[in-house]
Amino acid sequence: MEFNVRRLAADAGTFLSRAVQFTEEKFGQAEKTELDAHLETLLIRAESTKHWTEKIMKQTEVVLQPNPNVRMEEFLYEMLDKKVPTRANNHELLGECMIDSGHEFGPGTAYGSALIKCGETEKLLGSAEKEFIHSSAINFLTPFRNFIEGDFKTISKERKLLQNKRLDLDAAKNRMKKARVADARSAVSILHTYTHTQLTSLLLFLNAGQLWAEEVQQAETELRIAQSEFDRQAEITRLLLEGIGSTHAHHLRCLNDFVDAQAAYYAQCYQYMVNLQKQLGSFPSTFTNNNQPAGSSSASVSVPSAPPAASLPTLPPNQASPALNELRSTSGTRKARVLYDYDAASSSELSLLADEVITVSSVPGMDSDWLMGQRGNQKGKVPITYLELLN
């Protein structure tokens, strides 16, 4: 019990000494030991890393789960250390709705069959989205969160210890300064007493001077100890802060994983939609082509199986329209209506505007996905999937 009381009193004394030193520094009444420039730079970089890591985490969570209510629910489950209940996402809910309505209208009808096919694709999109979110949470968010909740907490703890050791060092310097001033004043008093007072008074001042000399010696010992502890803590903190460089390298690898996951997810979704377009293209044009008025006499190829993109799908020869086969066999020219805007990727291509009519022809040796287009004096390659051949 006696030991605990003494320990408590010592801790209270240390806390009070630090508080006094901190207060005097704030009011400019005490000197402050500054950290070296390298350590200050490392501290600034660590704070910046923490700040931006937290912001990136927050915005990534918004991208992966835009619904704030769901994010709050998942956070509460995480705080309670419980498993988040499995729920269907928006794509899966839409898919189920489409499939149910398709069965209601009849799988044998064009509309019902199309709804079922769209619903199945939406459910595939939902599954791909879940896989992307799960992969991103493990390979991207978790390492970032581990840094904030692990490494940076350790850095903050050691930085706080460094601050305390710095306050102890400056308090020891202050005590040392005051002890030396008091010892000097005592020496002056001894000389004054020796010349003006009796020998008894002189002995008393000599004893007081000895006490101040012992106080100076004790202050010097405390200062050496405080300096040693401060230097040791500064080195520990510096080593931890220099580890931020390896943290950046690790986060870079996580960022690459996140980008790879995004690329794979969007490529998978694109492939699902391309396949769906091909399936819907098998329906009669009466049901699938809304751009052509009923009763129009103009014939056209089937709706392109892919939206505008830098890379166009290859159409096998046996899937080409009769009009396209005729154009290639005769090497003649035909009129074609442009379905989408197209920006030429090189000088050999021709830029297109939706709904304009151009002249196209087949050139021997040209890629089967392209035709030669002409608008006035302008000539260039144009992608087949952006065109609708006219009679």
Coordinates of C-alpha atoms in Angstrom, one line a residue:
M1 CA 0.0 0.0 0.0
E2 CA 2.9 2.4 0.9
F3 CA 4.5 1.6 -2.5
N4 CA 1.3 2.4 -4.4
V5 CA 0.9 5.7 -2.6
R6 CA 4.4 6.7 -3.3
R7 CA 4.0 5.7 -7.0
L8 CA 0.8 7.7 -7.2
A9 CA 2.5 10.7 -5.6
A10 CA 5.4 10.4 -8.1
D11 CA 3.1 10.2 -11.1
A12 CA 1.1 13.2 -9.8
G13 CA 4.3 15.1 -9.4
T14 CA 5.4 14.3 -13.0
F15 CA 2.0 15.2 -14.4
L16 CA 2.1 18.5 -12.6
S17 CA 5.6 19.3 -13.7
R18 CA 4.6 18.6 -17.4
A19 CA 1.5 20.7 -17.0
V20 CA 3.4 23.6 -15.6
Q21 CA 6.1 23.4 -18.3
F22 CA 3.4 23.2 -21.1
T23 CA 1.5 26.2 -19.7
E24 CA 4.7 28.3 -19.3
E25 CA 5.6 27.4 -22.9
K26 CA 2.2 28.6 -24.2
F27 CA 2.6 31.9 -22.4
G28 CA 6.2 32.3 -23.6
Q29 CA 7.7 32.0 -20.1
A30 CA 9.8 28.9 -20.8
E31 CA 12.0 27.7 -23.5
K32 CA 11.0 24.7 -25.7
T33 CA 13.2 22.1 -27.2
E34 CA 12.5 21.9 -30.9
L35 CA 12.6 18.6 -32.8
D36 CA 15.1 18.2 -35.6
A37 CA 13.9 19.1 -39.2
H38 CA 13.9 15.5 -40.4
L39 CA 11.7 14.3 -37.6
E40 CA 9.3 17.2 -38.1
T41 CA 9.1 16.4 -41.9
L42 CA 8.3 12.7 -41.0
L43 CA 5.6 13.8 -38.6
I44 CA 3.9 16.1 -41.2
R45 CA 4.0 13.2 -43.8
A46 CA 2.4 10.8 -41.3
E47 CA -0.4 13.2 -40.6
S48 CA -1.0 13.8 -44.3
T49 CA -1.0 10.0 -44.9
K50 CA -3.6 9.5 -42.1
H51 CA -5.8 12.4 -43.4
W52 CA -5.9 11.3 -47.0
T53 CA -6.2 7.6 -46.2
E54 CA -9.3 8.3 -44.2
K55 CA -10.8 10.4 -47.0
I56 CA -10.1 7.8 -49.7
M57 CA -11.6 5.1 -47.5
K58 CA -14.8 7.1 -46.9
Q59 CA -15.3 7.9 -50.6
T60 CA -14.6 4.3 -51.6
E61 CA -17.2 3.1 -49.2
V62 CA -19.7 5.6 -50.8
V63 CA -18.8 4.2 -54.3
L64 CA -19.2 0.6 -53.2
Q65 CA -22.4 1.3 -51.2
P66 CA -24.2 4.6 -52.2
N67 CA -27.0 4.1 -49.8
P68 CA -26.1 5.8 -46.5
N69 CA -28.6 3.9 -44.5
V70 CA -27.2 0.6 -45.6
R71 CA -23.7 1.8 -44.8
M72 CA -24.8 2.8 -41.3
E73 CA -26.4 -0.6 -40.8
E74 CA -23.2 -2.4 -41.9
F75 CA -21.2 -0.1 -39.5
L76 CA -23.4 -1.0 -36.6
Y77 CA -23.2 -4.7 -37.3
E78 CA -19.4 -4.3 -37.5
M79 CA -19.3 -2.5 -34.1
L80 CA -21.5 -5.3 -32.6
D81 CA -19.2 -7.9 -34.2
K82 CA -22.1 -9.5 -35.9
K83 CA -22.4 -10.8 -39.5
V84 CA -24.1 -8.5 -41.9
P85 CA -27.3 -10.2 -43.2
T86 CA -27.3 -11.3 -46.9
R87 CA -29.6 -9.2 -49.0
A88 CA -30.4 -8.8 -52.7
N89 CA -28.9 -5.8 -54.3
N90 CA -30.7 -3.5 -56.8
H91 CA -29.7 -5.4 -59.9
E92 CA -30.9 -8.7 -58.4
L93 CA -34.2 -7.2 -57.3
L94 CA -34.7 -5.7 -60.7
G95 CA -33.8 -9.1 -62.3
E96 CA -36.3 -11.0 -60.1
C97 CA -39.0 -8.4 -61.0
M98 CA -38.4 -8.8 -64.7
I99 CA -38.3 -12.6 -64.5
D100 CA -41.6 -12.7 -62.6
S101 CA -43.3 -10.3 -65.0
G102 CA -41.9 -12.3 -68.0
H103 CA -43.5 -15.5 -66.6
E104 CA -46.7 -13.6 -66.1
F105 CA -46.9 -12.3 -69.7
G106 CA -45.8 -15.8 -70.9
P107 CA -42.4 -17.1 -71.7
G108 CA -43.6 -18.0 -75.2
T109 CA -44.3 -14.3 -76.1
A110 CA -41.6 -12.1 -77.4
Y111 CA -42.0 -9.5 -74.6
G112 CA -42.2 -12.2 -71.9
S113 CA -39.1 -14.0 -73.2
A114 CA -37.2 -10.7 -73.5
L115 CA -38.1 -9.8 -69.9
I116 CA -36.9 -13.1 -68.6
K117 CA -33.6 -12.8 -70.5
C118 CA -33.1 -9.2 -69.2
G119 CA -33.9 -10.4 -65.7
E120 CA -31.4 -13.2 -65.8
T121 CA -28.7 -10.8 -67.1
E122 CA -29.6 -8.3 -64.3
K123 CA -29.1 -11.0 -61.7
L124 CA -25.7 -11.8 -63.2
L125 CA -24.8 -8.1 -63.0
G126 CA -25.9 -8.2 -59.3
S127 CA -23.7 -11.2 -58.6
A128 CA -20.7 -9.5 -60.3
E129 CA -21.3 -6.4 -58.3
K130 CA -21.3 -8.4 -55.0
E131 CA -18.0 -10.0 -56.0
F132 CA -16.5 -6.7 -56.9
I133 CA -17.5 -5.1 -53.6
H134 CA -16.2 -8.2 -51.6
S135 CA -12.9 -8.1 -53.4
S136 CA -12.5 -4.4 -53.0
A137 CA -13.3 -4.6 -49.3
I138 CA -10.7 -7.3 -48.7
N139 CA -7.9 -6.1 -51.0
F140 CA -8.3 -2.3 -50.7
L141 CA -10.4 -1.1 -47.7
T142 CA -9.1 -3.5 -45.2
P143 CA -5.4 -2.6 -45.6
F144 CA -6.2 1.1 -45.4
R145 CA -8.3 0.5 -42.3
N146 CA -5.6 -1.6 -40.7
F147 CA -3.2 1.3 -41.1
I148 CA -5.5 3.8 -39.4
E149 CA -6.5 1.4 -36.6
G150 CA -3.1 -0.2 -36.1
D151 CA 0.1 1.4 -37.4
F152 CA -1.0 5.0 -37.0
K153 CA -2.4 4.4 -33.5
T154 CA 1.1 3.0 -32.5
I155 CA 2.7 6.1 -34.1
S156 CA 0.3 8.4 -32.2
K157 CA 1.1 6.6 -28.9
E158 CA 4.9 6.9 -29.4
R159 CA 4.5 10.5 -30.5
K160 CA 2.6 11.3 -27.3
L161 CA 5.4 9.7 -25.3
L162 CA 7.9 11.8 -27.2
Q163 CA 5.9 14.9 -26.3
N164 CA 6.0 13.9 -22.6
K165 CA 9.7 13.2 -22.7
R166 CA 10.3 16.6 -24.3
L167 CA 8.3 18.3 -21.6
D168 CA 10.3 16.3 -18.9
L169 CA 13.5 17.4 -20.6
D170 CA 12.6 21.1 -20.7
A171 CA 11.4 21.0 -17.1
A172 CA 14.7 19.5 -16.1
K173 CA 16.5 22.2 -18.0
N174 CA 14.4 24.8 -16.2
R175 CA 15.2 23.3 -12.8
M176 CA 18.9 23.2 -13.7
K177 CA 18.8 26.9 -14.7
K178 CA 17.1 27.9 -11.5
A179 CA 19.4 25.8 -9.3
R180 CA 22.5 27.5 -10.9
V181 CA 21.1 30.9 -10.4
A182 CA 20.3 30.2 -6.7
D183 CA 23.8 28.7 -6.2
A184 CA 25.4 31.8 -7.7
R185 CA 23.4 34.0 -5.5
S186 CA 24.4 31.9 -2.5
A187 CA 28.1 32.4 -3.3
V188 CA 27.6 36.1 -3.4
S189 CA 25.8 36.1 -0.1
I190 CA 28.7 34.1 1.5
L191 CA 31.2 36.6 0.4
H192 CA 29.1 39.5 1.7
T193 CA 28.6 37.7 5.0
Y194 CA 32.3 37.0 5.4
T195 CA 33.1 40.7 5.3
H196 CA 30.2 42.1 7.4
T197 CA 28.9 39.5 9.9
Q198 CA 30.1 37.2 12.5
L199 CA 31.6 33.8 11.9
T200 CA 28.4 31.9 13.1
S201 CA 26.3 33.5 10.4
L202 CA 29.0 32.7 7.9
L203 CA 28.8 29.0 8.7
L204 CA 25.1 29.0 8.2
F205 CA 25.5 30.5 4.7
L206 CA 28.2 28.0 3.9
N207 CA 25.7 25.2 4.8
A208 CA 23.1 26.8 2.6
G209 CA 25.6 27.1 -0.2
Q210 CA 26.4 23.4 0.1
L211 CA 22.7 22.6 -0.2
W212 CA 22.4 24.6 -3.4
A213 CA 25.5 22.9 -4.8
E214 CA 23.9 19.5 -4.1
E215 CA 20.7 20.8 -5.7
V216 CA 22.7 21.7 -8.8
Q217 CA 24.3 18.3 -8.9
Q218 CA 20.9 16.6 -8.6
A219 CA 19.5 18.8 -11.3
E220 CA 22.4 17.9 -13.6
T221 CA 21.7 14.2 -13.0
E222 CA 18.0 14.6 -13.7
L223 CA 18.9 16.5 -16.9
R224 CA 21.2 13.8 -18.2
I225 CA 18.5 11.1 -17.6
A226 CA 15.8 13.3 -19.2
Q227 CA 18.0 13.9 -22.2
S228 CA 18.8 10.2 -22.6
E229 CA 15.1 9.2 -22.4
F230 CA 14.1 12.0 -24.9
D231 CA 16.8 10.9 -27.4
R232 CA 15.7 7.2 -27.1
Q233 CA 12.1 8.1 -27.6
A234 CA 12.9 10.4 -30.5
E235 CA 14.8 7.5 -32.2
I236 CA 11.8 5.1 -31.7
T237 CA 9.4 7.6 -33.1
R238 CA 11.7 8.3 -36.1
L239 CA 11.9 4.6 -37.0
L240 CA 8.2 4.2 -36.9
L241 CA 7.6 7.3 -39.0
E242 CA 10.1 6.2 -41.6
G243 CA 7.9 3.1 -42.0
I244 CA 5.3 5.3 -43.7
G245 CA 7.4 4.9 -46.8
S246 CA 6.7 1.2 -46.9
T247 CA 3.1 1.9 -46.0
H248 CA 2.8 4.0 -49.2
A249 CA 4.3 1.1 -51.2
H250 CA 1.8 -1.3 -49.7
H251 CA -1.1 1.0 -50.4
L252 CA 0.1 1.4 -54.0
R253 CA -0.2 -2.4 -54.5
C254 CA -3.7 -2.3 -52.9
L255 CA -4.6 0.5 -55.3
N256 CA -3.4 -1.6 -58.3
D257 CA -5.6 -4.5 -57.0
F258 CA -8.6 -2.1 -56.7
V259 CA -8.1 -0.9 -60.3
D260 CA -7.7 -4.5 -61.6
A261 CA -10.9 -5.4 -59.8
Q262 CA -12.8 -2.5 -61.3
A263 CA -11.5 -3.3 -64.8
A264 CA -12.6 -7.0 -64.4
Y265 CA -16.0 -6.0 -63.0
Y266 CA -16.8 -3.5 -65.8
A267 CA -15.5 -5.9 -68.5
Q268 CA -17.7 -8.7 -67.1
C269 CA -20.7 -6.4 -67.1
Y270 CA -20.0 -5.3 -70.6
Q271 CA -19.8 -8.9 -71.8
Y272 CA -23.1 -9.7 -70.1
M273 CA -24.8 -6.8 -71.9
V274 CA -23.2 -7.7 -75.2
N275 CA -24.6 -11.3 -74.9
L276 CA -28.0 -9.9 -73.9
Q277 CA -28.0 -7.6 -77.0
K278 CA -27.3 -10.7 -79.2
Q279 CA -30.1 -12.6 -77.6
L280 CA -32.5 -9.7 -78.0
G281 CA -31.3 -9.3 -81.6
S282 CA -32.8 -12.7 -82.4
F283 CA -36.3 -11.3 -82.0
P284 CA -38.2 -10.0 -85.1
S285 CA -37.3 -6.4 -85.9
T286 CA -40.9 -5.5 -85.3
F287 CA -40.4 -6.0 -81.6
T288 CA -36.8 -4.7 -81.2
N289 CA -36.4 -1.7 -83.6
N290 CA -38.0 1.4 -82.2
N291 CA -36.1 3.8 -84.5
Q292 CA -37.9 2.7 -87.7
P293 CA -41.6 3.8 -88.2
A294 CA -44.1 1.0 -88.8
G295 CA -44.7 0.4 -92.5
S296 CA -41.4 1.9 -93.6
S297 CA -40.2 0.5 -96.9
S298 CA -36.5 0.7 -96.1
A299 CA -34.7 -2.4 -95.1
S300 CA -31.8 -2.6 -92.7
V301 CA -29.4 -4.9 -91.0
S302 CA -30.1 -6.0 -87.4
V303 CA -29.5 -3.6 -84.5
P304 CA -25.7 -3.5 -83.7
S305 CA -24.8 -6.0 -81.1
A306 CA -22.6 -3.6 -79.1
P307 CA -22.8 0.1 -78.1
P308 CA -20.2 2.6 -79.2
A309 CA -16.8 1.6 -77.9
A310 CA -13.2 1.8 -78.8
S311 CA -13.0 -2.0 -79.5
L312 CA -15.7 -3.4 -81.7
P313 CA -16.8 -7.0 -81.7
T314 CA -16.0 -9.2 -84.7
L315 CA -19.0 -10.3 -86.7
P316 CA -18.5 -13.8 -88.2
P317 CA -19.2 -13.9 -91.9
N318 CA -22.2 -16.2 -91.4
Q319 CA -23.9 -13.6 -89.2
A320 CA -23.6 -10.7 -91.7
S321 CA -26.8 -9.4 -93.2
P322 CA -27.7 -10.3 -96.9
A323 CA -27.4 -6.6 -97.8
L324 CA -23.8 -6.5 -96.4
N325 CA -22.9 -9.8 -98.2
E326 CA -24.2 -8.3 -101.5
L327 CA -22.2 -5.1 -101.0
R328 CA -19.0 -7.1 -100.4
S329 CA -19.6 -9.4 -103.4
T330 CA -20.4 -6.6 -105.9
S331 CA -17.8 -4.1 -104.7
G332 CA -20.4 -1.4 -105.3
T333 CA -21.6 1.5 -103.1
R334 CA -24.7 1.8 -100.9
K335 CA -26.2 4.5 -98.8
A336 CA -26.1 4.0 -95.0
R337 CA -27.6 5.8 -92.0
V338 CA -25.4 6.4 -89.0
L339 CA -26.8 5.1 -85.8
Y340 CA -24.4 6.7 -83.3
D341 CA -21.8 9.5 -83.1
Y342 CA -18.3 8.2 -83.8
D343 CA -15.0 10.1 -83.3
A344 CA -12.2 9.0 -85.6
A345 CA -9.3 7.4 -83.8
S346 CA -6.8 8.1 -86.6
S347 CA -6.5 10.0 -89.9
S348 CA -7.5 6.9 -91.8
E349 CA -11.0 6.9 -90.2
L350 CA -14.0 9.1 -90.8
S351 CA -15.9 10.8 -87.9
L352 CA -19.7 10.2 -87.9
L353 CA -22.8 12.0 -86.7
A354 CA -25.9 10.2 -85.7
D355 CA -28.7 10.1 -88.3
E356 CA -26.6 11.4 -91.1
V357 CA -26.5 9.4 -94.4
I358 CA -23.2 8.6 -96.0
T359 CA -22.0 6.4 -98.9
V360 CA -20.2 3.2 -98.1
S361 CA -18.4 0.6 -100.1
S362 CA -16.4 -2.6 -99.5
V363 CA -12.7 -2.5 -100.1
P364 CA -10.8 -5.8 -100.8
G365 CA -8.5 -6.7 -98.0
M366 CA -10.1 -4.4 -95.4
D367 CA -11.1 -5.8 -92.0
S368 CA -14.5 -7.4 -92.0
D369 CA -15.7 -5.0 -89.2
W370 CA -15.1 -1.9 -91.3
L371 CA -16.3 -0.3 -94.6
M372 CA -15.0 2.6 -96.6
G373 CA -17.2 5.7 -95.9
Q374 CA -17.5 8.8 -98.0
R375 CA -19.2 12.2 -97.2
G376 CA -18.6 14.7 -100.0
N377 CA -14.9 14.8 -100.5
Q378 CA -14.1 13.2 -97.1
K379 CA -13.2 9.5 -97.1
G380 CA -12.2 7.1 -94.3
K381 CA -12.9 3.8 -92.6
V382 CA -16.1 3.5 -90.7
P383 CA -17.2 0.7 -88.3
I384 CA -20.1 -1.5 -89.5
T385 CA -21.8 -1.7 -86.1
Y386 CA -22.5 2.1 -86.3
L387 CA -24.3 1.8 -89.7
E388 CA -27.7 0.9 -91.0
L389 CA -27.6 0.0 -94.7
L390 CA -30.4 1.5 -96.8
N391 CA -32.0 0.2 -100.0

